[in-house]
Coordinates of C-alpha atoms in Angstrom, one line a residue:
Chain A
M264 CA -1.6 -2.7 -26.6
A265 CA -3.4 0.4 -27.7
Y266 CA -7.0 0.7 -26.6
S267 CA -9.6 2.3 -28.9
D268 CA -11.0 5.7 -27.9
K269 CA -14.3 4.1 -26.9
V270 CA -12.6 1.6 -24.6
L271 CA -10.6 4.4 -23.0
D272 CA -13.7 6.5 -22.6
H273 CA -15.6 3.7 -20.8
Y274 CA -12.5 2.7 -18.8
E275 CA -11.8 6.2 -17.6
N276 CA -15.5 7.2 -17.1
P277 CA -17.3 3.9 -16.4
R278 CA -21.1 4.2 -16.6
N279 CA -23.4 2.6 -13.9
V280 CA -20.8 1.2 -11.5
G281 CA -22.5 -0.1 -8.4
T282 CA -24.9 -2.6 -7.0
L283 CA -28.7 -3.2 -6.9
D284 CA -30.5 -5.1 -4.3
K285 CA -30.0 -8.7 -5.3
D286 CA -33.0 -9.8 -3.2
D287 CA -35.4 -7.5 -5.1
P288 CA -37.7 -9.7 -7.2
N289 CA -37.3 -7.2 -10.1
V290 CA -33.5 -7.4 -10.0
G291 CA -31.5 -10.0 -11.9
T292 CA -27.9 -10.6 -11.0
G293 CA -25.3 -12.3 -13.3
M294 CA -21.9 -13.2 -12.2
V295 CA -19.3 -14.7 -14.5
G296 CA -15.5 -15.1 -14.6
A297 CA -12.8 -15.7 -17.2
P298 CA -10.0 -17.9 -16.1
A299 CA -7.8 -16.7 -18.9
C300 CA -7.2 -13.4 -17.2
G301 CA -8.9 -13.9 -13.8
D302 CA -11.5 -11.3 -14.6
V303 CA -14.7 -11.3 -12.5
M304 CA -17.8 -9.5 -13.7
R305 CA -21.1 -8.8 -11.8
L306 CA -23.9 -7.4 -13.8
Q307 CA -27.3 -6.5 -12.5
I308 CA -30.5 -5.4 -14.2
Q309 CA -33.7 -4.0 -12.7
I310 CA -37.0 -4.2 -14.6
D311 CA -40.2 -2.2 -14.2
D312 CA -43.8 -3.7 -14.1
D313 CA -43.9 -3.8 -17.9
G314 CA -40.7 -5.9 -18.1
V315 CA -38.6 -3.0 -19.4
I316 CA -35.1 -2.6 -18.0
K317 CA -35.0 0.7 -16.1
D318 CA -31.6 0.4 -14.4
A319 CA -28.4 -1.6 -14.8
K320 CA -25.3 -1.7 -12.6
F321 CA -22.0 -3.5 -12.9
K322 CA -18.8 -4.2 -11.0
T323 CA -15.9 -5.6 -12.9
Y324 CA -12.4 -6.5 -11.8
G325 CA -10.4 -7.0 -14.9
C326 CA -8.6 -5.3 -17.8
G327 CA -9.7 -2.1 -19.6
S328 CA -11.6 -4.1 -22.2
A329 CA -13.6 -6.1 -19.7
I330 CA -14.5 -2.9 -17.8
A331 CA -15.5 -1.1 -21.0
S332 CA -17.5 -4.1 -22.2
S333 CA -19.6 -4.2 -19.0
S334 CA -19.9 -0.5 -18.9
L335 CA -21.2 -0.4 -22.5
V336 CA -23.6 -3.2 -21.9
T337 CA -25.3 -1.4 -19.0
E338 CA -25.9 1.5 -21.3
M339 CA -27.2 -0.8 -24.1
V340 CA -29.8 -2.6 -22.0
K341 CA -31.6 0.3 -20.5
G342 CA -35.1 0.8 -21.9
K343 CA -35.1 -2.6 -23.6
T344 CA -37.2 -5.7 -22.7
L345 CA -35.6 -8.9 -21.6
D346 CA -36.4 -10.5 -25.0
E347 CA -34.6 -7.5 -26.8
V348 CA -31.6 -7.7 -24.5
E349 CA -31.2 -11.4 -25.2
Q350 CA -30.5 -10.5 -28.8
I351 CA -27.3 -8.6 -27.8
K352 CA -24.3 -10.7 -28.8
N353 CA -20.7 -10.3 -27.9
K354 CA -19.9 -9.3 -31.5
D355 CA -22.2 -6.2 -31.1
I356 CA -20.1 -5.2 -28.0
A357 CA -16.7 -6.0 -29.6
D358 CA -17.6 -4.1 -32.8
E359 CA -18.9 -1.0 -30.9
L360 CA -15.6 -0.9 -28.8
A361 CA -13.4 -1.9 -31.7
L362 CA -11.9 -4.7 -29.6
P363 CA -8.8 -6.5 -31.0
P364 CA -9.1 -10.3 -31.5
V365 CA -7.1 -11.0 -28.3
K366 CA -9.7 -9.1 -26.3
I367 CA -12.8 -10.6 -27.8
H368 CA -13.2 -12.8 -24.8
C369 CA -13.9 -9.7 -22.7
S370 CA -17.1 -9.1 -24.8
V371 CA -18.0 -12.8 -24.4
L372 CA -17.8 -12.2 -20.6
A373 CA -20.2 -9.3 -20.9
E374 CA -22.7 -11.2 -23.1
D375 CA -22.6 -14.2 -20.7
A376 CA -23.1 -11.9 -17.7
I377 CA -26.2 -10.3 -19.2
A378 CA -27.5 -13.8 -20.1
A379 CA -27.0 -14.9 -16.5
A380 CA -28.7 -11.8 -15.1
I381 CA -31.7 -12.5 -17.4
A382 CA -31.8 -16.1 -16.4
D383 CA -31.8 -15.0 -12.7
I384 CA -34.7 -12.6 -13.2
R385 CA -36.7 -15.2 -15.2
A386 CA -36.1 -17.8 -12.5
K387 CA -37.3 -15.3 -9.8
R388 CA -40.5 -14.6 -11.8
G389 CA -41.1 -18.3 -12.3
E390 CA -40.5 -18.1 -16.1
N391 CA -38.6 -20.8 -17.9
A392 CA -35.4 -19.6 -19.6
A393 CA -36.0 -18.8 -23.2
Chain B
M636 CA 20.0 -40.8 -23.1
Q637 CA 17.4 -40.8 -25.9
V638 CA 15.2 -37.8 -26.8
D639 CA 11.9 -38.8 -28.2
L640 CA 9.8 -35.9 -29.3
T641 CA 6.7 -38.0 -29.8
S642 CA 6.5 -38.9 -26.2
N643 CA 4.6 -36.9 -23.6
Y644 CA 6.4 -34.5 -21.3
F645 CA 6.5 -37.0 -18.5
E646 CA 7.9 -39.8 -20.6
L647 CA 10.5 -37.4 -22.0
F648 CA 12.0 -37.1 -18.6
G649 CA 11.3 -40.7 -17.6
L650 CA 8.8 -39.6 -14.9
P651 CA 5.6 -41.4 -14.0
V652 CA 2.5 -39.6 -15.4
G653 CA 0.7 -37.9 -12.5
F654 CA 0.3 -34.7 -10.6
D655 CA 3.0 -35.5 -8.0
V656 CA 6.4 -34.9 -9.6
D657 CA 9.9 -35.4 -8.1
L658 CA 11.3 -31.9 -8.9
Q659 CA 14.9 -32.9 -8.2
R660 CA 14.6 -35.8 -10.6
L661 CA 13.0 -33.5 -13.2
Q662 CA 15.8 -31.0 -12.9
S663 CA 18.6 -33.7 -13.1
R664 CA 17.0 -35.3 -16.2
Y665 CA 16.5 -31.9 -17.8
Q666 CA 20.2 -31.1 -17.4
E667 CA 21.2 -34.5 -18.8
L668 CA 19.0 -34.1 -21.8
Q669 CA 20.3 -30.5 -22.3
K670 CA 23.8 -31.9 -22.5
V671 CA 22.7 -34.5 -25.1
L672 CA 21.2 -31.7 -27.2
H673 CA 24.0 -29.2 -26.8
P674 CA 24.9 -27.5 -30.1
D675 CA 28.5 -28.7 -29.7
N676 CA 27.3 -32.2 -30.2
F677 CA 25.8 -31.3 -33.5
A678 CA 28.7 -29.3 -34.9
A679 CA 29.5 -31.9 -37.5
A680 CA 25.9 -33.1 -38.0
S681 CA 23.8 -32.7 -41.1
D682 CA 21.5 -29.6 -41.4
A683 CA 18.5 -31.9 -40.8
E684 CA 20.0 -33.2 -37.6
K685 CA 20.9 -29.6 -36.5
R686 CA 17.3 -28.6 -37.1
W687 CA 16.0 -31.6 -35.2
S688 CA 18.3 -30.8 -32.2
M689 CA 17.1 -27.2 -32.1
Q690 CA 13.5 -28.3 -32.2
A691 CA 14.2 -30.9 -29.5
A692 CA 15.9 -28.3 -27.3
A693 CA 12.9 -26.0 -27.6
T694 CA 10.5 -28.9 -26.7
L695 CA 12.7 -29.8 -23.8
N696 CA 12.5 -26.3 -22.4
D697 CA 8.7 -26.2 -22.8
A698 CA 8.4 -29.6 -21.1
Q699 CA 10.6 -28.6 -18.2
A700 CA 8.7 -25.3 -17.7
T701 CA 5.3 -27.1 -17.9
L702 CA 6.1 -29.8 -15.4
K703 CA 7.9 -27.5 -13.0
K704 CA 4.9 -25.3 -12.3
P705 CA 2.0 -27.1 -10.6
L706 CA -0.8 -25.2 -12.4
A707 CA 0.9 -25.6 -15.8
R708 CA 1.4 -29.3 -15.0
A709 CA -2.3 -29.7 -13.9
T710 CA -3.4 -28.0 -17.2
Y711 CA -1.1 -30.3 -19.2
L712 CA -2.4 -33.4 -17.4
L713 CA -6.0 -32.5 -18.3
R714 CA -5.1 -31.8 -21.9
M715 CA -3.4 -35.3 -22.1
N716 CA -6.9 -36.5 -21.2
D717 CA -8.6 -34.3 -23.9
V718 CA -9.9 -31.9 -21.3
D719 CA -9.6 -28.2 -22.1
L720 CA -10.0 -25.5 -19.6
D721 CA -11.7 -23.2 -22.1
T722 CA -10.3 -20.3 -20.3
E723 CA -11.5 -17.7 -22.8
T724 CA -14.9 -19.1 -23.8
D725 CA -16.4 -20.8 -20.7
T726 CA -17.3 -18.0 -18.2
Q727 CA -19.5 -20.1 -15.9
M728 CA -18.0 -20.5 -12.4
S729 CA -19.6 -21.4 -9.1
P730 CA -21.3 -18.3 -7.7
Q731 CA -19.7 -18.8 -4.2
F732 CA -16.3 -18.9 -5.9
L733 CA -17.0 -15.7 -7.8
M734 CA -18.3 -13.9 -4.6
C735 CA -15.1 -14.9 -2.9
Q736 CA -13.1 -13.5 -5.8
M737 CA -15.0 -10.3 -5.7
E738 CA -14.3 -9.9 -1.9
L739 CA -10.6 -10.6 -2.4
R740 CA -10.4 -8.1 -5.2
E741 CA -12.2 -5.5 -3.1
R742 CA -9.7 -6.0 -0.3
M743 CA -6.8 -5.8 -2.8
E744 CA -8.3 -2.6 -4.2
D745 CA -8.2 -1.0 -0.7
I746 CA -4.7 -2.1 0.3
S747 CA -3.0 1.2 -0.6
S748 CA -5.4 3.2 1.6
K749 CA -4.8 1.2 4.7
A750 CA -2.8 2.5 7.6
D751 CA -0.4 -0.4 7.4
P752 CA -0.6 -1.6 3.8
Y753 CA 2.2 -4.1 4.1
S754 CA 0.5 -6.1 6.8
E755 CA -2.7 -6.1 4.7
V756 CA -0.7 -7.3 1.6
E757 CA 0.6 -10.1 3.8
S758 CA -2.8 -11.0 5.1
V759 CA -4.3 -11.1 1.6
R760 CA -1.4 -13.1 0.3
A761 CA -1.7 -15.6 3.1
E762 CA -5.4 -16.1 2.3
I763 CA -4.7 -16.5 -1.4
S764 CA -1.9 -19.0 -0.6
E765 CA -4.2 -21.0 1.6
L766 CA -7.0 -21.1 -1.0
T767 CA -4.4 -22.2 -3.6
S768 CA -3.2 -25.0 -1.4
E769 CA -6.7 -26.2 -0.9
T770 CA -7.6 -25.9 -4.6
S771 CA -4.4 -27.7 -5.8
A772 CA -5.1 -30.5 -3.2
Q773 CA -8.7 -30.8 -4.5
F774 CA -7.4 -30.9 -8.1
A775 CA -5.0 -33.7 -7.2
G776 CA -7.6 -35.7 -5.4
S777 CA -10.2 -35.5 -8.2
F778 CA -7.6 -36.0 -11.0
S779 CA -6.2 -39.1 -9.3
S780 CA -9.7 -40.6 -9.1
N781 CA -10.1 -39.8 -12.8
D782 CA -12.9 -37.3 -12.1
F783 CA -11.8 -35.0 -14.9
A784 CA -14.9 -32.7 -14.9
V785 CA -14.3 -31.9 -11.2
A786 CA -10.6 -31.6 -11.7
R787 CA -11.2 -29.1 -14.5
D788 CA -13.4 -26.9 -12.2
F789 CA -10.6 -26.8 -9.7
A790 CA -7.9 -26.1 -12.3
R791 CA -10.1 -23.2 -13.6
Q792 CA -10.4 -21.8 -10.0
W793 CA -6.7 -22.2 -9.6
Q794 CA -6.1 -20.0 -12.6
F795 CA -8.0 -17.1 -10.8
L796 CA -6.0 -17.6 -7.7
D797 CA -2.7 -17.7 -9.6
K798 CA -3.6 -14.4 -11.2
L799 CA -4.5 -12.9 -7.8
A800 CA -1.1 -14.0 -6.4
R801 CA 0.7 -12.3 -9.2
E802 CA -1.4 -9.1 -8.7
T803 CA -0.6 -9.1 -5.0
D804 CA 3.1 -9.1 -5.9
D805 CA 2.5 -6.2 -8.2
I806 CA 0.6 -4.3 -5.5
E807 CA 3.5 -4.8 -3.1
A808 CA 6.0 -3.7 -5.7
A809 CA 3.9 -0.5 -6.2
L810 CA 4.0 0.1 -2.5
D811 CA 7.8 -0.2 -2.5
E812 CA 8.0 2.4 -5.2
A813 CA 5.6 4.9 -3.6

């Protein structure tokens, strides 16, 4: 299957690969997996005192589309508040990367990973999930 | 021998519905039914009967392939009970399981840089194989006690392990070529 230029770009030069301290109260970690292709994704966000995301890191084992989806998401979330980031839907990711229908589930994985990371940070801060 | 396309895959082969399957019996029934459906037997048949025999032969092949492989059989058993694995839409897995997957993936990523990559491949393969045995046993246990939600979780984990086993084979093949 032919990947779009944007997928190839993120796949060949993934942004923000790495880890943040999962025990830091300002760091939220989301881990998800897709049984369909055995992909595993870990996405972490770090917020500042104003609740704005200042850093994001990911590690994804999976196909090019899954790696590109998580790489793109780490770029999209920086500088946004948790409420703003919750508005990111898998369709935004799929559209931006021009994912074909059979790869839409890779963007679902990225959306669910970010949701899990937000839920983790909210739980740490004693907030109820929105 | 009758071929009833409306029956489930187990009934098709006259096997009891369940995770434990007598593979020899499956194979002999499969061959018997293949003979029944052989195109030679339909040479003088009507077009409708020919079409039916071709469709039946295709179903027979699907059924045999599904029941032969334990994971495909497990997935089929759950579907018979209206349980879907939602492999593309449900991304929630136990965190410990995902951590274990990450660690295995990291080890697999490093195989080619090891001094003795073949022994590392074997070691990873043995671990995946052990996890697969445990997971399939846990599936069988929960399925036989009709705990379909738990059985579904184990079948979903099994899918990851199945994928890792295939990737380990690919890594070894790549080592052979290098």
